[in-house]
């Protein structure tokens, strides 16, 4: 296992389309986090999972966003009816409970 | 509201000098802090962490200082190298979700 893996690395989509991103955490890390990062800003927390349970969601996560971690391993983040303001880097991280999180390389979303 | 922030958005140092990056936090319940380094086009990379029962922690060329009285965190990088050029973020983890500040861009001049 070489770390947190995210797919795709880049996604260009037309406004109004749905997109889904995947994150594979480090094996046996039971916490998984999703963040969004725009240029010049720090990562903004979106949501996190403890195993398959989604424990917290940011108010940034509108009802167009949904995240799942069905078996407590990989996770998906779906954005419905994308808007130009959704253009950002979407970062996934995992950690073994309350300790440092390891980030993936991110998925860069561009909504045109 | 609660927030994590940085004093300076940019820092430029000469190669070989020491760098100090500062961070202020406002959540008094925070008990765990992390410094991350982010290079262009990459995800944040863990550097060092510290828990609130400590005032100082050292790693390889890096030291983190925590002053709980004034809610201040700093990252010291010794003998800064060109490869240290990146954006540095502090993050606090009071309840399981990490909150990041806006970051400080460190530029190392040869």
mmCIF file with all atom_site columns, C-alpha atoms in Angstrom:
data_model
loop_
_atom_site.group_PDB
_atom_site.id
_atom_site.type_symbol
_atom_site.label_atom_id
_atom_site.label_alt_id
_atom_site.label_comp_id
_atom_site.label_asym_id
_atom_site.label_entity_id
_atom_site.label_seq_id
_atom_site.pdbx_PDB_ins_code
_atom_site.Cartn_x
_atom_site.Cartn_y
_atom_site.Cartn_z
_atom_site.occupancy
_atom_site.B_iso_or_equiv
_atom_site.pdbx_formal_charge
_atom_site.auth_seq_id
_atom_site.auth_comp_id
_atom_site.auth_asym_id
_atom_site.auth_atom_id
_atom_site.pdbx_PDB_model_num
ATOM 1   C CA . UNK A 1 1   ? 0.000   0.000  0.000   1.00 0.00 ? 1   UNK A CA 1
ATOM 2   C CA . UNK A 1 2   ? 1.625   3.222  -1.140  1.00 0.00 ? 2   UNK A CA 1
ATOM 3   C CA . UNK A 1 3   ? -0.757  5.737  0.345   1.00 0.00 ? 3   UNK A CA 1
ATOM 4   C CA . UNK A 1 4   ? -4.099  7.362  -0.262  1.00 0.00 ? 4   UNK A CA 1
ATOM 5   C CA . UNK A 1 5   ? -5.211  7.022  -3.859  1.00 0.00 ? 5   UNK A CA 1
ATOM 6   C CA . UNK A 1 6   ? -7.697  9.292  -5.602  1.00 0.00 ? 6   UNK A CA 1
ATOM 7   C CA . UNK A 1 7   ? -9.310  8.854  -8.971  1.00 0.00 ? 7   UNK A CA 1
ATOM 8   C CA . UNK A 1 8   ? -9.505  10.619 -11.323 1.00 0.00 ? 8   UNK A CA 1
ATOM 9   C CA . UNK A 1 9   ? -6.676  13.124 -10.917 1.00 0.00 ? 9   UNK A CA 1
ATOM 10  C CA . UNK A 1 10  ? -8.399  15.602 -13.191 1.00 0.00 ? 10  UNK A CA 1
ATOM 11  C CA . UNK A 1 11  ? -12.009 16.019 -14.266 1.00 0.00 ? 11  UNK A CA 1
ATOM 12  C CA . UNK A 1 12  ? -13.491 18.567 -16.640 1.00 0.00 ? 12  UNK A CA 1
ATOM 13  C CA . UNK A 1 13  ? -17.263 18.632 -16.781 1.00 0.00 ? 13  UNK A CA 1
ATOM 14  C CA . UNK A 1 14  ? -20.006 20.822 -18.137 1.00 0.00 ? 14  UNK A CA 1
ATOM 15  C CA . UNK A 1 15  ? -22.177 22.786 -15.768 1.00 0.00 ? 15  UNK A CA 1
ATOM 16  C CA . UNK A 1 16  ? -25.194 20.782 -14.706 1.00 0.00 ? 16  UNK A CA 1
ATOM 17  C CA . UNK A 1 17  ? -23.542 17.385 -15.060 1.00 0.00 ? 17  UNK A CA 1
ATOM 18  C CA . UNK A 1 18  ? -22.979 14.974 -12.180 1.00 0.00 ? 18  UNK A CA 1
ATOM 19  C CA . UNK A 1 19  ? -19.491 13.850 -11.189 1.00 0.00 ? 19  UNK A CA 1
ATOM 20  C CA . UNK A 1 20  ? -18.214 11.154 -8.849  1.00 0.00 ? 20  UNK A CA 1
ATOM 21  C CA . UNK A 1 21  ? -14.788 10.890 -7.305  1.00 0.00 ? 21  UNK A CA 1
ATOM 22  C CA . UNK A 1 22  ? -13.254 7.895  -5.616  1.00 0.00 ? 22  UNK A CA 1
ATOM 23  C CA . UNK A 1 23  ? -10.832 7.668  -2.701  1.00 0.00 ? 23  UNK A CA 1
ATOM 24  C CA . UNK A 1 24  ? -8.973  4.564  -1.567  1.00 0.00 ? 24  UNK A CA 1
ATOM 25  C CA . UNK A 1 25  ? -7.517  5.136  1.897   1.00 0.00 ? 25  UNK A CA 1
ATOM 26  C CA . UNK A 1 26  ? -4.488  3.519  3.447   1.00 0.00 ? 26  UNK A CA 1
ATOM 27  C CA . UNK A 1 27  ? -5.406  -0.012 4.499   1.00 0.00 ? 27  UNK A CA 1
ATOM 28  C CA . UNK A 1 28  ? -6.814  -0.311 8.000   1.00 0.00 ? 28  UNK A CA 1
ATOM 29  C CA . UNK A 1 29  ? -7.210  3.440  8.426   1.00 0.00 ? 29  UNK A CA 1
ATOM 30  C CA . UNK A 1 30  ? -10.661 3.716  9.868   1.00 0.00 ? 30  UNK A CA 1
ATOM 31  C CA . UNK A 1 31  ? -11.035 7.483  9.440   1.00 0.00 ? 31  UNK A CA 1
ATOM 32  C CA . UNK A 1 32  ? -11.525 9.018  6.017   1.00 0.00 ? 32  UNK A CA 1
ATOM 33  C CA . UNK A 1 33  ? -11.863 12.731 5.303   1.00 0.00 ? 33  UNK A CA 1
ATOM 34  C CA . UNK A 1 34  ? -12.937 14.810 2.330   1.00 0.00 ? 34  UNK A CA 1
ATOM 35  C CA . UNK A 1 35  ? -11.711 18.360 1.861   1.00 0.00 ? 35  UNK A CA 1
ATOM 36  C CA . UNK A 1 36  ? -12.079 20.999 -0.826  1.00 0.00 ? 36  UNK A CA 1
ATOM 37  C CA . UNK A 1 37  ? -9.292  23.421 -1.674  1.00 0.00 ? 37  UNK A CA 1
ATOM 38  C CA . UNK A 1 38  ? -9.396  26.465 -3.916  1.00 0.00 ? 38  UNK A CA 1
ATOM 39  C CA . UNK A 1 39  ? -6.380  28.376 -5.156  1.00 0.00 ? 39  UNK A CA 1
ATOM 40  C CA . UNK A 1 40  ? -4.573  30.261 -2.414  1.00 0.00 ? 40  UNK A CA 1
ATOM 41  C CA . UNK A 1 41  ? -6.671  28.807 0.370   1.00 0.00 ? 41  UNK A CA 1
ATOM 42  C CA . UNK A 1 42  ? -6.237  26.065 2.901   1.00 0.00 ? 42  UNK A CA 1
ATOM 43  C CA . UNK A 1 43  ? -8.233  22.859 2.648   1.00 0.00 ? 43  UNK A CA 1
ATOM 44  C CA . UNK A 1 44  ? -11.856 23.264 3.774   1.00 0.00 ? 44  UNK A CA 1
ATOM 45  C CA . UNK A 1 45  ? -13.382 20.387 5.675   1.00 0.00 ? 45  UNK A CA 1
ATOM 46  C CA . UNK A 1 46  ? -16.358 18.733 3.968   1.00 0.00 ? 46  UNK A CA 1
ATOM 47  C CA . UNK A 1 47  ? -17.058 15.511 5.817   1.00 0.00 ? 47  UNK A CA 1
ATOM 48  C CA . UNK A 1 48  ? -15.484 12.541 7.530   1.00 0.00 ? 48  UNK A CA 1
ATOM 49  C CA . UNK A 1 49  ? -16.186 8.891  8.187   1.00 0.00 ? 49  UNK A CA 1
ATOM 50  C CA . UNK A 1 50  ? -15.325 6.615  11.061  1.00 0.00 ? 50  UNK A CA 1
ATOM 51  C CA . UNK A 1 51  ? -15.416 3.261  9.311   1.00 0.00 ? 51  UNK A CA 1
ATOM 52  C CA . UNK A 1 52  ? -18.687 3.323  7.343   1.00 0.00 ? 52  UNK A CA 1
ATOM 53  C CA . UNK A 1 53  ? -20.384 5.908  9.556   1.00 0.00 ? 53  UNK A CA 1
ATOM 54  C CA . UNK A 1 54  ? -20.463 9.506  8.343   1.00 0.00 ? 54  UNK A CA 1
ATOM 55  C CA . UNK A 1 55  ? -19.866 11.419 11.554  1.00 0.00 ? 55  UNK A CA 1
ATOM 56  C CA . UNK A 1 56  ? -19.813 15.035 10.523  1.00 0.00 ? 56  UNK A CA 1
ATOM 57  C CA . UNK A 1 57  ? -20.740 17.164 7.550   1.00 0.00 ? 57  UNK A CA 1
ATOM 58  C CA . UNK A 1 58  ? -19.748 20.754 6.960   1.00 0.00 ? 58  UNK A CA 1
ATOM 59  C CA . UNK A 1 59  ? -22.349 23.323 6.010   1.00 0.00 ? 59  UNK A CA 1
ATOM 60  C CA . UNK A 1 60  ? -20.296 23.619 2.797   1.00 0.00 ? 60  UNK A CA 1
ATOM 61  C CA . UNK A 1 61  ? -21.703 20.245 1.862   1.00 0.00 ? 61  UNK A CA 1
ATOM 62  C CA . UNK A 1 62  ? -24.930 21.319 0.201   1.00 0.00 ? 62  UNK A CA 1
ATOM 63  C CA . UNK A 1 63  ? -27.608 18.816 -0.738  1.00 0.00 ? 63  UNK A CA 1
ATOM 64  C CA . UNK A 1 64  ? -25.970 18.521 -4.167  1.00 0.00 ? 64  UNK A CA 1
ATOM 65  C CA . UNK A 1 65  ? -23.049 16.783 -2.477  1.00 0.00 ? 65  UNK A CA 1
ATOM 66  C CA . UNK A 1 66  ? -23.155 13.262 -1.119  1.00 0.00 ? 66  UNK A CA 1
ATOM 67  C CA . UNK A 1 67  ? -20.428 11.035 0.226   1.00 0.00 ? 67  UNK A CA 1
ATOM 68  C CA . UNK A 1 68  ? -20.482 7.347  0.977   1.00 0.00 ? 68  UNK A CA 1
ATOM 69  C CA . UNK A 1 69  ? -18.177 4.760  2.437   1.00 0.00 ? 69  UNK A CA 1
ATOM 70  C CA . UNK A 1 70  ? -20.335 1.659  2.157   1.00 0.00 ? 70  UNK A CA 1
ATOM 71  C CA . UNK A 1 71  ? -17.939 -0.977 3.458   1.00 0.00 ? 71  UNK A CA 1
ATOM 72  C CA . UNK A 1 72  ? -15.670 1.167  5.530   1.00 0.00 ? 72  UNK A CA 1
ATOM 73  C CA . UNK A 1 73  ? -12.918 1.035  2.930   1.00 0.00 ? 73  UNK A CA 1
ATOM 74  C CA . UNK A 1 74  ? -13.061 3.202  -0.215  1.00 0.00 ? 74  UNK A CA 1
ATOM 75  C CA . UNK A 1 75  ? -15.248 6.273  -0.380  1.00 0.00 ? 75  UNK A CA 1
ATOM 76  C CA . UNK A 1 76  ? -17.018 8.184  -3.132  1.00 0.00 ? 76  UNK A CA 1
ATOM 77  C CA . UNK A 1 77  ? -17.933 11.849 -3.316  1.00 0.00 ? 77  UNK A CA 1
ATOM 78  C CA . UNK A 1 78  ? -20.671 12.773 -5.760  1.00 0.00 ? 78  UNK A CA 1
ATOM 79  C CA . UNK A 1 79  ? -21.596 16.256 -6.869  1.00 0.00 ? 79  UNK A CA 1
ATOM 80  C CA . UNK A 1 80  ? -24.907 16.615 -8.665  1.00 0.00 ? 80  UNK A CA 1
ATOM 81  C CA . UNK A 1 81  ? -25.824 19.430 -11.030 1.00 0.00 ? 81  UNK A CA 1
ATOM 82  C CA . UNK A 1 82  ? -22.324 20.883 -10.911 1.00 0.00 ? 82  UNK A CA 1
ATOM 83  C CA . UNK A 1 83  ? -21.857 24.631 -10.815 1.00 0.00 ? 83  UNK A CA 1
ATOM 84  C CA . UNK A 1 84  ? -18.824 26.711 -11.763 1.00 0.00 ? 84  UNK A CA 1
ATOM 85  C CA . UNK A 1 85  ? -18.280 27.448 -8.091  1.00 0.00 ? 85  UNK A CA 1
ATOM 86  C CA . UNK A 1 86  ? -17.649 23.753 -7.529  1.00 0.00 ? 86  UNK A CA 1
ATOM 87  C CA . UNK A 1 87  ? -14.363 24.037 -9.434  1.00 0.00 ? 87  UNK A CA 1
ATOM 88  C CA . UNK A 1 88  ? -11.667 23.162 -6.908  1.00 0.00 ? 88  UNK A CA 1
ATOM 89  C CA . UNK A 1 89  ? -9.241  20.476 -5.786  1.00 0.00 ? 89  UNK A CA 1
ATOM 90  C CA . UNK A 1 90  ? -11.020 17.741 -3.840  1.00 0.00 ? 90  UNK A CA 1
ATOM 91  C CA . UNK A 1 91  ? -8.716  16.095 -1.337  1.00 0.00 ? 91  UNK A CA 1
ATOM 92  C CA . UNK A 1 92  ? -9.170  12.836 0.508   1.00 0.00 ? 92  UNK A CA 1
ATOM 93  C CA . UNK A 1 93  ? -7.228  11.853 3.614   1.00 0.00 ? 93  UNK A CA 1
ATOM 94  C CA . UNK A 1 94  ? -7.201  8.899  5.962   1.00 0.00 ? 94  UNK A CA 1
ATOM 95  C CA . UNK A 1 95  ? -5.947  8.305  9.467   1.00 0.00 ? 95  UNK A CA 1
ATOM 96  C CA . UNK A 1 96  ? -5.848  5.572  12.090  1.00 0.00 ? 96  UNK A CA 1
ATOM 97  C CA . UNK A 1 97  ? -8.227  7.248  14.547  1.00 0.00 ? 97  UNK A CA 1
ATOM 98  C CA . UNK A 1 98  ? -7.141  10.462 16.249  1.00 0.00 ? 98  UNK A CA 1
ATOM 99  C CA . UNK A 1 99  ? -3.732  10.989 14.728  1.00 0.00 ? 99  UNK A CA 1
ATOM 100 C CA . UNK A 1 100 ? -2.158  12.545 11.685  1.00 0.00 ? 100 UNK A CA 1
ATOM 101 C CA . UNK A 1 101 ? -4.047  12.260 8.434   1.00 0.00 ? 101 UNK A CA 1
ATOM 102 C CA . UNK A 1 102 ? -2.365  11.287 5.195   1.00 0.00 ? 102 UNK A CA 1
ATOM 103 C CA . UNK A 1 103 ? -3.593  12.987 2.066   1.00 0.00 ? 103 UNK A CA 1
ATOM 104 C CA . UNK A 1 104 ? -3.991  11.806 -1.471  1.00 0.00 ? 104 UNK A CA 1
ATOM 105 C CA . UNK A 1 105 ? -2.931  13.849 -4.490  1.00 0.00 ? 105 UNK A CA 1
ATOM 106 C CA . UNK A 1 106 ? -6.437  15.150 -4.982  1.00 0.00 ? 106 UNK A CA 1
ATOM 107 C CA . UNK A 1 107 ? -8.905  15.354 -7.842  1.00 0.00 ? 107 UNK A CA 1
ATOM 108 C CA . UNK A 1 108 ? -8.937  18.663 -9.659  1.00 0.00 ? 108 UNK A CA 1
ATOM 109 C CA . UNK A 1 109 ? -12.428 19.493 -10.872 1.00 0.00 ? 109 UNK A CA 1
ATOM 110 C CA . UNK A 1 110 ? -13.050 22.114 -13.524 1.00 0.00 ? 110 UNK A CA 1
ATOM 111 C CA . UNK A 1 111 ? -16.656 22.996 -14.311 1.00 0.00 ? 111 UNK A CA 1
ATOM 112 C CA . UNK A 1 112 ? -17.055 24.790 -17.638 1.00 0.00 ? 112 UNK A CA 1
ATOM 113 C CA . UNK B 2 1   ? -16.315 31.794 15.425  1.00 0.00 ? 1   UNK B CA 1
ATOM 114 C CA . UNK B 2 2   ? -13.504 29.326 16.018  1.00 0.00 ? 2   UNK B CA 1
ATOM 115 C CA . UNK B 2 3   ? -10.725 29.541 13.468  1.00 0.00 ? 3   UNK B CA 1
ATOM 116 C CA . UNK B 2 4   ? -7.160  28.663 12.690  1.00 0.00 ? 4   UNK B CA 1
ATOM 117 C CA . UNK B 2 5   ? -5.121  31.388 11.068  1.00 0.00 ? 5   UNK B CA 1
ATOM 118 C CA . UNK B 2 6   ? -1.619  32.398 10.163  1.00 0.00 ? 6   UNK B CA 1
ATOM 119 C CA . UNK B 2 7   ? 0.178   35.650 10.892  1.00 0.00 ? 7   UNK B CA 1
ATOM 120 C CA . UNK B 2 8   ? 1.970   36.017 7.551   1.00 0.00 ? 8   UNK B CA 1
ATOM 121 C CA . UNK B 2 9   ? 0.877   34.895 4.118   1.00 0.00 ? 9   UNK B CA 1
ATOM 122 C CA . UNK B 2 10  ? 4.414   34.833 2.674   1.00 0.00 ? 10  UNK B CA 1
ATOM 123 C CA . UNK B 2 11  ? 7.918   34.303 3.998   1.00 0.00 ? 11  UNK B CA 1
ATOM 124 C CA . UNK B 2 12  ? 11.151  34.596 2.066   1.00 0.00 ? 12  UNK B CA 1
ATOM 125 C CA . UNK B 2 13  ? 14.419  33.327 3.543   1.00 0.00 ? 13  UNK B CA 1
ATOM 126 C CA . UNK B 2 14  ? 17.970  32.786 2.373   1.00 0.00 ? 14  UNK B CA 1
ATOM 127 C CA . UNK B 2 15  ? 19.128  29.223 1.882   1.00 0.00 ? 15  UNK B CA 1
ATOM 128 C CA . UNK B 2 16  ? 20.798  28.024 5.056   1.00 0.00 ? 16  UNK B CA 1
ATOM 129 C CA . UNK B 2 17  ? 18.920  30.392 7.338   1.00 0.00 ? 17  UNK B CA 1
ATOM 130 C CA . UNK B 2 18  ? 16.325  29.268 9.852   1.00 0.00 ? 18  UNK B CA 1
ATOM 131 C CA . UNK B 2 19  ? 12.629  29.791 9.085   1.00 0.00 ? 19  UNK B CA 1
ATOM 132 C CA . UNK B 2 20  ? 9.846   30.427 11.557  1.00 0.00 ? 20  UNK B CA 1
ATOM 133 C CA . UNK B 2 21  ? 6.210   30.105 10.513  1.00 0.00 ? 21  UNK B CA 1
ATOM 134 C CA . UNK B 2 22  ? 3.539   31.172 12.964  1.00 0.00 ? 22  UNK B CA 1
ATOM 135 C CA . UNK B 2 23  ? -0.039  30.153 13.525  1.00 0.00 ? 23  UNK B CA 1
ATOM 136 C CA . UNK B 2 24  ? -2.771  31.387 15.857  1.00 0.00 ? 24  UNK B CA 1
ATOM 137 C CA . UNK B 2 25  ? -5.732  29.309 16.901  1.00 0.00 ? 25  UNK B CA 1
ATOM 138 C CA . UNK B 2 26  ? -8.852  30.301 18.770  1.00 0.00 ? 26  UNK B CA 1
ATOM 139 C CA . UNK B 2 27  ? -10.460 27.028 19.821  1.00 0.00 ? 27  UNK B CA 1
ATOM 140 C CA . UNK B 2 28  ? -9.362  26.544 23.413  1.00 0.00 ? 28  UNK B CA 1
ATOM 141 C CA . UNK B 2 29  ? -10.638 22.972 23.275  1.00 0.00 ? 29  UNK B CA 1
ATOM 142 C CA . UNK B 2 30  ? -8.084  22.021 20.621  1.00 0.00 ? 30  UNK B CA 1
ATOM 143 C CA . UNK B 2 31  ? -5.706  19.423 21.932  1.00 0.00 ? 31  UNK B CA 1
ATOM 144 C CA . UNK B 2 32  ? -3.896  18.254 18.831  1.00 0.00 ? 32  UNK B CA 1
ATOM 145 C CA . UNK B 2 33  ? -2.098  20.289 16.185  1.00 0.00 ? 33  UNK B CA 1
ATOM 146 C CA . UNK B 2 34  ? -0.441  19.343 12.936  1.00 0.00 ? 34  UNK B CA 1
ATOM 147 C CA . UNK B 2 35  ? 1.827   21.098 10.472  1.00 0.00 ? 35  UNK B CA 1
ATOM 148 C CA . UNK B 2 36  ? 1.519   20.203 6.812   1.00 0.00 ? 36  UNK B CA 1
ATOM 149 C CA . UNK B 2 37  ? 3.624   21.111 3.794   1.00 0.00 ? 37  UNK B CA 1
ATOM 150 C CA . UNK B 2 38  ? 2.002   21.418 0.394   1.00 0.00 ? 38  UNK B CA 1
ATOM 151 C CA . UNK B 2 39  ? 3.901   21.654 -2.857  1.00 0.00 ? 39  UNK B CA 1
ATOM 152 C CA . UNK B 2 40  ? 2.247   22.834 -6.025  1.00 0.00 ? 40  UNK B CA 1
ATOM 153 C CA . UNK B 2 41  ? -0.183  20.303 -7.481  1.00 0.00 ? 41  UNK B CA 1
ATOM 154 C CA . UNK B 2 42  ? 0.193   17.887 -4.584  1.00 0.00 ? 42  UNK B CA 1
ATOM 155 C CA . UNK B 2 43  ? -1.785  17.015 -1.491  1.00 0.00 ? 43  UNK B CA 1
ATOM 156 C CA . UNK B 2 44  ? -0.650  18.241 1.938   1.00 0.00 ? 44  UNK B CA 1
ATOM 157 C CA . UNK B 2 45  ? 2.202   16.250 3.438   1.00 0.00 ? 45  UNK B CA 1
ATOM 158 C CA . UNK B 2 46  ? 2.451   15.658 7.181   1.00 0.00 ? 46  UNK B CA 1
ATOM 159 C CA . UNK B 2 47  ? 5.496   17.288 8.785   1.00 0.00 ? 47  UNK B CA 1
ATOM 160 C CA . UNK B 2 48  ? 5.104   17.137 12.538  1.00 0.00 ? 48  UNK B CA 1
ATOM 161 C CA . UNK B 2 49  ? 2.397   17.133 15.183  1.00 0.00 ? 49  UNK B CA 1
ATOM 162 C CA . UNK B 2 50  ? 2.061   18.090 18.818  1.00 0.00 ? 50  UNK B CA 1
ATOM 163 C CA . UNK B 2 51  ? -0.493  17.423 21.516  1.00 0.00 ? 51  UNK B CA 1
ATOM 164 C CA . UNK B 2 52  ? -1.570  19.954 24.071  1.00 0.00 ? 52  UNK B CA 1
ATOM 165 C CA . UNK B 2 53  ? 0.259   18.230 26.923  1.00 0.00 ? 53  UNK B CA 1
ATOM 166 C CA . UNK B 2 54  ? 3.544   19.255 25.286  1.00 0.00 ? 54  UNK B CA 1
ATOM 167 C CA . UNK B 2 55  ? 5.175   22.644 24.669  1.00 0.00 ? 55  UNK B CA 1
ATOM 168 C CA . UNK B 2 56  ? 7.788   21.543 22.164  1.00 0.00 ? 56  UNK B CA 1
ATOM 169 C CA . UNK B 2 57  ? 8.451   18.708 19.825  1.00 0.00 ? 57  UNK B CA 1
ATOM 170 C CA . UNK B 2 58  ? 11.416  18.162 17.542  1.00 0.00 ? 58  UNK B CA 1
ATOM 171 C CA . UNK B 2 59  ? 11.790  16.300 14.318  1.00 0.00 ? 59  UNK B CA 1
ATOM 172 C CA . UNK B 2 60  ? 14.443  16.216 11.681  1.00 0.00 ? 60  UNK B CA 1
ATOM 173 C CA . UNK B 2 61  ? 15.330  19.891 11.069  1.00 0.00 ? 61  UNK B CA 1
ATOM 174 C CA . UNK B 2 62  ? 11.876  20.931 12.298  1.00 0.00 ? 62  UNK B CA 1
ATOM 175 C CA . UNK B 2 63  ? 10.611  21.998 15.692  1.00 0.00 ? 63  UNK B CA 1
ATOM 176 C CA . UNK B 2 64  ? 7.059   22.806 16.694  1.00 0.00 ? 64  UNK B CA 1
ATOM 177 C CA . UNK B 2 65  ? 6.364   25.062 19.654  1.00 0.00 ? 65  UNK B CA 1
ATOM 178 C CA . UNK B 2 66  ? 2.983   25.344 21.323  1.00 0.00 ? 66  UNK B CA 1
ATOM 179 C CA . UNK B 2 67  ? 2.015   28.201 23.613  1.00 0.00 ? 67  UNK B CA 1
ATOM 180 C CA . UNK B 2 68  ? -1.409  27.384 24.992  1.00 0.00 ? 68  UNK B CA 1
ATOM 181 C CA . UNK B 2 69  ? -1.571  30.574 27.023  1.00 0.00 ? 69  UNK B CA 1
ATOM 182 C CA . UNK B 2 70  ? -1.722  32.756 23.921  1.00 0.00 ? 70  UNK B CA 1
ATOM 183 C CA . UNK B 2 71  ? -3.014  30.027 21.603  1.00 0.00 ? 71  UNK B CA 1
ATOM 184 C CA . UNK B 2 72  ? -0.008  30.198 19.332  1.00 0.00 ? 72  UNK B CA 1
ATOM 185 C CA . UNK B 2 73  ? 1.807   27.564 17.353  1.00 0.00 ? 73  UNK B CA 1
ATOM 186 C CA . UNK B 2 74  ? 5.051   27.896 15.420  1.00 0.00 ? 74  UNK B CA 1
ATOM 187 C CA . UNK B 2 75  ? 7.082   25.775 13.057  1.00 0.00 ? 75  UNK B CA 1
ATOM 188 C CA . UNK B 2 76  ? 10.833  26.261 12.974  1.00 0.00 ? 76  UNK B CA 1
ATOM 189 C CA . UNK B 2 77  ? 12.835  24.890 10.080  1.00 0.00 ? 77  UNK B CA 1
ATOM 190 C CA . UNK B 2 78  ? 16.588  24.767 10.594  1.00 0.00 ? 78  UNK B CA 1
ATOM 191 C CA . UNK B 2 79  ? 19.031  25.358 7.752   1.00 0.00 ? 79  UNK B CA 1
ATOM 192 C CA . UNK B 2 80  ? 16.275  25.973 5.214   1.00 0.00 ? 80  UNK B CA 1
ATOM 193 C CA . UNK B 2 81  ? 16.844  24.357 1.843   1.00 0.00 ? 81  UNK B CA 1
ATOM 194 C CA . UNK B 2 82  ? 15.369  25.065 -1.613  1.00 0.00 ? 82  UNK B CA 1
ATOM 195 C CA . UNK B 2 83  ? 13.293  21.891 -1.265  1.00 0.00 ? 83  UNK B CA 1
ATOM 196 C CA . UNK B 2 84  ? 11.533  23.457 1.698   1.00 0.00 ? 84  UNK B CA 1
ATOM 197 C CA . UNK B 2 85  ? 9.853   25.977 -0.613  1.00 0.00 ? 85  UNK B CA 1
ATOM 198 C CA . UNK B 2 86  ? 6.128   25.251 -0.322  1.00 0.00 ? 86  UNK B CA 1
ATOM 199 C CA . UNK B 2 87  ? 2.961   26.388 1.417   1.00 0.00 ? 87  UNK B CA 1
ATOM 200 C CA . UNK B 2 88  ? 2.797   25.450 5.081   1.00 0.00 ? 88  UNK B CA 1
ATOM 201 C CA . UNK B 2 89  ? -0.467  24.927 6.929   1.00 0.00 ? 89  UNK B CA 1
ATOM 202 C CA . UNK B 2 90  ? -1.208  24.443 10.557  1.00 0.00 ? 90  UNK B CA 1
ATOM 203 C CA . UNK B 2 91  ? -4.279  22.420 11.425  1.00 0.00 ? 91  UNK B CA 1
ATOM 204 C CA . UNK B 2 92  ? -6.153  21.739 14.640  1.00 0.00 ? 92  UNK B CA 1
ATOM 205 C CA . UNK B 2 93  ? -8.119  18.652 15.367  1.00 0.00 ? 93  UNK B CA 1
ATOM 206 C CA . UNK B 2 94  ? -10.377 19.270 18.312  1.00 0.00 ? 94  UNK B CA 1
ATOM 207 C CA . UNK B 2 95  ? -13.027 16.697 17.531  1.00 0.00 ? 95  UNK B CA 1
ATOM 208 C CA . UNK B 2 96  ? -11.893 14.494 14.719  1.00 0.00 ? 96  UNK B CA 1
ATOM 209 C CA . UNK B 2 97  ? -12.152 16.877 11.784  1.00 0.00 ? 97  UNK B CA 1
ATOM 210 C CA . UNK B 2 98  ? -9.115  18.962 11.008  1.00 0.00 ? 98  UNK B CA 1
ATOM 211 C CA . UNK B 2 99  ? -9.437  22.707 10.425  1.00 0.00 ? 99  UNK B CA 1
ATOM 212 C CA . UNK B 2 100 ? -6.787  24.412 8.350   1.00 0.00 ? 100 UNK B CA 1
ATOM 213 C CA . UNK B 2 101 ? -5.615  27.980 8.139   1.00 0.00 ? 101 UNK B CA 1
ATOM 214 C CA . UNK B 2 102 ? -4.963  29.759 4.852   1.00 0.00 ? 102 UNK B CA 1
ATOM 215 C CA . UNK B 2 103 ? -1.275  28.846 4.804   1.00 0.00 ? 103 UNK B CA 1
ATOM 216 C CA . UNK B 2 104 ? 2.103   30.596 4.558   1.00 0.00 ? 104 UNK B CA 1
ATOM 217 C CA . UNK B 2 105 ? 4.098   30.425 1.363   1.00 0.00 ? 105 UNK B CA 1
ATOM 218 C CA . UNK B 2 106 ? 7.770   29.867 2.120   1.00 0.00 ? 106 UNK B CA 1
ATOM 219 C CA . UNK B 2 107 ? 10.248  30.832 -0.580  1.00 0.00 ? 107 UNK B CA 1
ATOM 220 C CA . UNK B 2 108 ? 13.900  29.916 -0.179  1.00 0.00 ? 108 UNK B CA 1
ATOM 221 C CA . UNK B 2 109 ? 16.366  32.104 -2.052  1.00 0.00 ? 109 UNK B CA 1
ATOM 222 C CA . UNK B 2 110 ? 19.619  30.496 -3.196  1.00 0.00 ? 110 UNK B CA 1
#
